[in-house]
């Protein structure tokens, strides 16, 4: 006799399969993103550089700790609004600026790399959460999307 197949029954819950399915639905970049000029990415880069230098100067001059790091919000906005290629270059350049600003403030290379990578991770996570909760279009004229953004 041949092998017996298992009787059909309730599916076994596979948490890794669920995570993989959810991860495939979360997209940082929108496939049909409206074209934008190079000026947008350059503006985000300039704003990031200015904010990073000011933030490091202000927090290290008083031996303080930054409670709010505005640079990561700027990078998250750049990731959401710039086209894919520009956003990836923006993320790379902002990470380099962050690394150099941390080195300039007196941090060691290891600590500066850790700070820069954590800042990049925080910005990417924020952009993913915003895209996931507010929708692909990021239209803040729709009240439920705006509410989700504020509550995030």
Short mmCIF file of C-alpha atoms in Angstrom, two decimals:
data_model
loop_
_atom_site.label_atom_id
_atom_site.label_comp_id
_atom_site.label_asym_id
_atom_site.label_seq_id
_atom_site.Cartn_x
_atom_site.Cartn_y
_atom_site.Cartn_z
CA UNK A 1 0.00 0.00 0.00
CA UNK A 2 1.05 3.58 -0.63
CA UNK A 3 1.66 6.25 1.93
CA UNK A 4 -1.32 7.78 3.60
CA UNK A 5 -1.83 11.51 3.20
CA UNK A 6 -2.68 13.57 6.25
CA UNK A 7 -6.38 14.28 6.50
CA UNK A 8 -7.39 17.80 5.64
CA UNK A 9 -7.78 19.85 8.76
CA UNK A 10 -7.10 23.24 10.15
CA UNK A 11 -3.97 24.86 8.77
CA UNK A 12 -1.02 24.95 11.08
CA UNK A 13 -0.20 28.50 12.02
CA UNK A 14 3.20 29.44 10.67
CA UNK A 15 4.37 32.73 12.19
CA UNK A 16 7.36 33.04 9.86
CA UNK A 17 5.10 32.69 6.84
CA UNK A 18 2.86 35.41 8.23
CA UNK A 19 5.82 37.73 8.77
CA UNK A 20 7.09 37.07 5.25
CA UNK A 21 3.64 37.80 3.81
CA UNK A 22 3.40 41.04 5.78
CA UNK A 23 6.92 42.08 4.81
CA UNK A 24 6.08 41.62 1.14
CA UNK A 25 3.21 44.12 1.53
CA UNK A 26 5.29 46.82 3.23
CA UNK A 27 6.96 48.96 0.61
CA UNK A 28 9.07 51.99 1.26
CA UNK A 29 8.85 53.26 -2.31
CA UNK A 30 5.71 53.77 -4.33
CA UNK A 31 5.78 52.14 -7.78
CA UNK A 32 3.79 54.92 -9.44
CA UNK A 33 5.43 57.86 -7.70
CA UNK A 34 4.92 61.23 -9.32
CA UNK A 35 8.11 62.50 -10.98
CA UNK A 36 9.94 65.17 -9.00
CA UNK A 37 12.98 67.20 -9.89
CA UNK A 38 16.46 66.81 -8.45
CA UNK A 39 15.95 69.95 -6.41
CA UNK A 40 13.80 68.15 -3.84
CA UNK A 41 16.50 65.64 -2.90
CA UNK A 42 19.13 68.39 -2.84
CA UNK A 43 16.94 70.51 -0.56
CA UNK A 44 16.50 67.58 1.84
CA UNK A 45 20.25 66.94 1.77
CA UNK A 46 21.08 70.59 2.53
CA UNK A 47 18.49 70.75 5.32
CA UNK A 48 19.82 67.49 6.78
CA UNK A 49 23.42 68.75 6.75
CA UNK A 50 22.50 72.04 8.43
CA UNK A 51 20.34 70.35 11.07
CA UNK A 52 22.97 67.67 11.79
CA UNK A 53 25.75 70.22 12.29
CA UNK A 54 23.57 72.40 14.50
CA UNK A 55 22.27 69.46 16.50
CA UNK A 56 25.73 68.04 17.18
CA UNK A 57 27.01 71.50 18.11
CA UNK A 58 24.14 72.15 20.49
CA UNK A 59 24.21 68.76 22.19
CA UNK A 60 27.98 68.51 22.62
CA UNK A 61 28.51 72.11 23.73
CA UNK A 62 26.47 71.51 26.88
CA UNK A 63 27.36 67.80 27.29
CA UNK A 64 23.73 67.04 26.69
CA UNK A 65 21.73 64.38 25.01
CA UNK A 66 19.50 65.06 22.03
CA UNK A 67 15.91 64.34 22.95
CA UNK A 68 14.56 65.19 19.52
CA UNK A 69 16.62 64.47 16.42
CA UNK A 70 14.98 66.43 13.62
CA UNK A 71 17.43 65.13 11.00
CA UNK A 72 15.83 61.68 11.03
CA UNK A 73 12.43 63.21 10.29
CA UNK A 74 13.93 65.07 7.34
CA UNK A 75 15.49 61.88 6.03
CA UNK A 76 12.22 59.96 6.47
CA UNK A 77 10.39 62.69 4.53
CA UNK A 78 13.02 62.53 1.81
CA UNK A 79 12.66 58.76 1.57
CA UNK A 80 8.91 59.11 1.22
CA UNK A 81 8.85 61.97 -1.28
CA UNK A 82 11.90 61.52 -3.50
CA UNK A 83 12.00 58.97 -6.33
CA UNK A 84 13.70 55.66 -5.48
CA UNK A 85 17.14 56.40 -6.97
CA UNK A 86 17.32 59.87 -5.44
CA UNK A 87 16.06 58.59 -2.09
CA UNK A 88 18.74 55.89 -1.95
CA UNK A 89 21.49 58.41 -2.77
CA UNK A 90 19.97 60.78 -0.21
CA UNK A 91 20.05 58.07 2.46
CA UNK A 92 23.69 57.28 1.69
CA UNK A 93 24.79 60.91 1.71
CA UNK A 94 22.85 61.72 4.88
CA UNK A 95 24.47 58.75 6.61
CA UNK A 96 27.91 60.00 5.56
CA UNK A 97 27.05 63.53 6.78
CA UNK A 98 25.84 62.07 10.08
CA UNK A 99 29.04 60.04 10.44
CA UNK A 100 31.25 63.05 9.70
CA UNK A 101 29.26 65.33 12.01
CA UNK A 102 29.57 62.81 14.84
CA UNK A 103 33.32 62.49 14.20
CA UNK A 104 33.61 66.28 14.17
CA UNK A 105 31.89 66.44 17.56
CA UNK A 106 34.61 64.27 19.11
CA UNK A 107 33.07 60.80 18.91
CA UNK A 108 35.23 57.81 18.04
CA UNK A 109 34.88 56.19 14.63
CA UNK A 110 33.05 53.19 16.11
CA UNK A 111 30.62 55.36 18.05
CA UNK A 112 30.08 57.65 15.05
CA UNK A 113 29.31 54.66 12.80
CA UNK A 114 26.88 53.31 15.41
CA UNK A 115 25.12 56.67 15.70
CA UNK A 116 24.88 57.09 11.92
CA UNK A 117 23.54 53.58 11.37
CA UNK A 118 20.98 53.95 14.18
CA UNK A 119 19.82 57.27 12.72
CA UNK A 120 19.46 55.70 9.27
CA UNK A 121 17.55 52.76 10.75
CA UNK A 122 15.23 55.07 12.66
CA UNK A 123 14.49 57.14 9.55
CA UNK A 124 13.80 54.07 7.41
CA UNK A 125 11.57 52.57 10.11
CA UNK A 126 9.66 55.84 10.45
CA UNK A 127 9.19 56.04 6.67
CA UNK A 128 7.97 52.43 6.54
CA UNK A 129 5.49 53.00 9.38
CA UNK A 130 4.23 56.22 7.81
CA UNK A 131 3.80 54.54 4.42
CA UNK A 132 2.04 51.58 6.05
CA UNK A 133 -0.37 53.57 8.22
CA UNK A 134 -1.02 56.55 5.96
CA UNK A 135 -1.23 54.81 2.61
CA UNK A 136 0.89 54.99 -0.49
CA UNK A 137 -0.26 58.41 -1.63
CA UNK A 138 0.41 60.19 1.69
CA UNK A 139 -2.54 62.47 1.03
CA UNK A 140 -2.98 64.34 4.30
CA UNK A 141 -6.21 65.96 3.09
CA UNK A 142 -8.01 62.75 4.00
CA UNK A 143 -8.84 62.99 7.70
CA UNK A 144 -8.28 59.31 8.66
CA UNK A 145 -4.81 59.37 7.07
CA UNK A 146 -3.93 62.59 8.85
CA UNK A 147 -5.20 61.15 12.13
CA UNK A 148 -3.09 58.01 11.63
CA UNK A 149 -0.03 60.14 10.93
CA UNK A 150 -0.55 62.25 14.05
CA UNK A 151 -1.13 59.20 16.24
CA UNK A 152 1.91 57.44 14.84
#
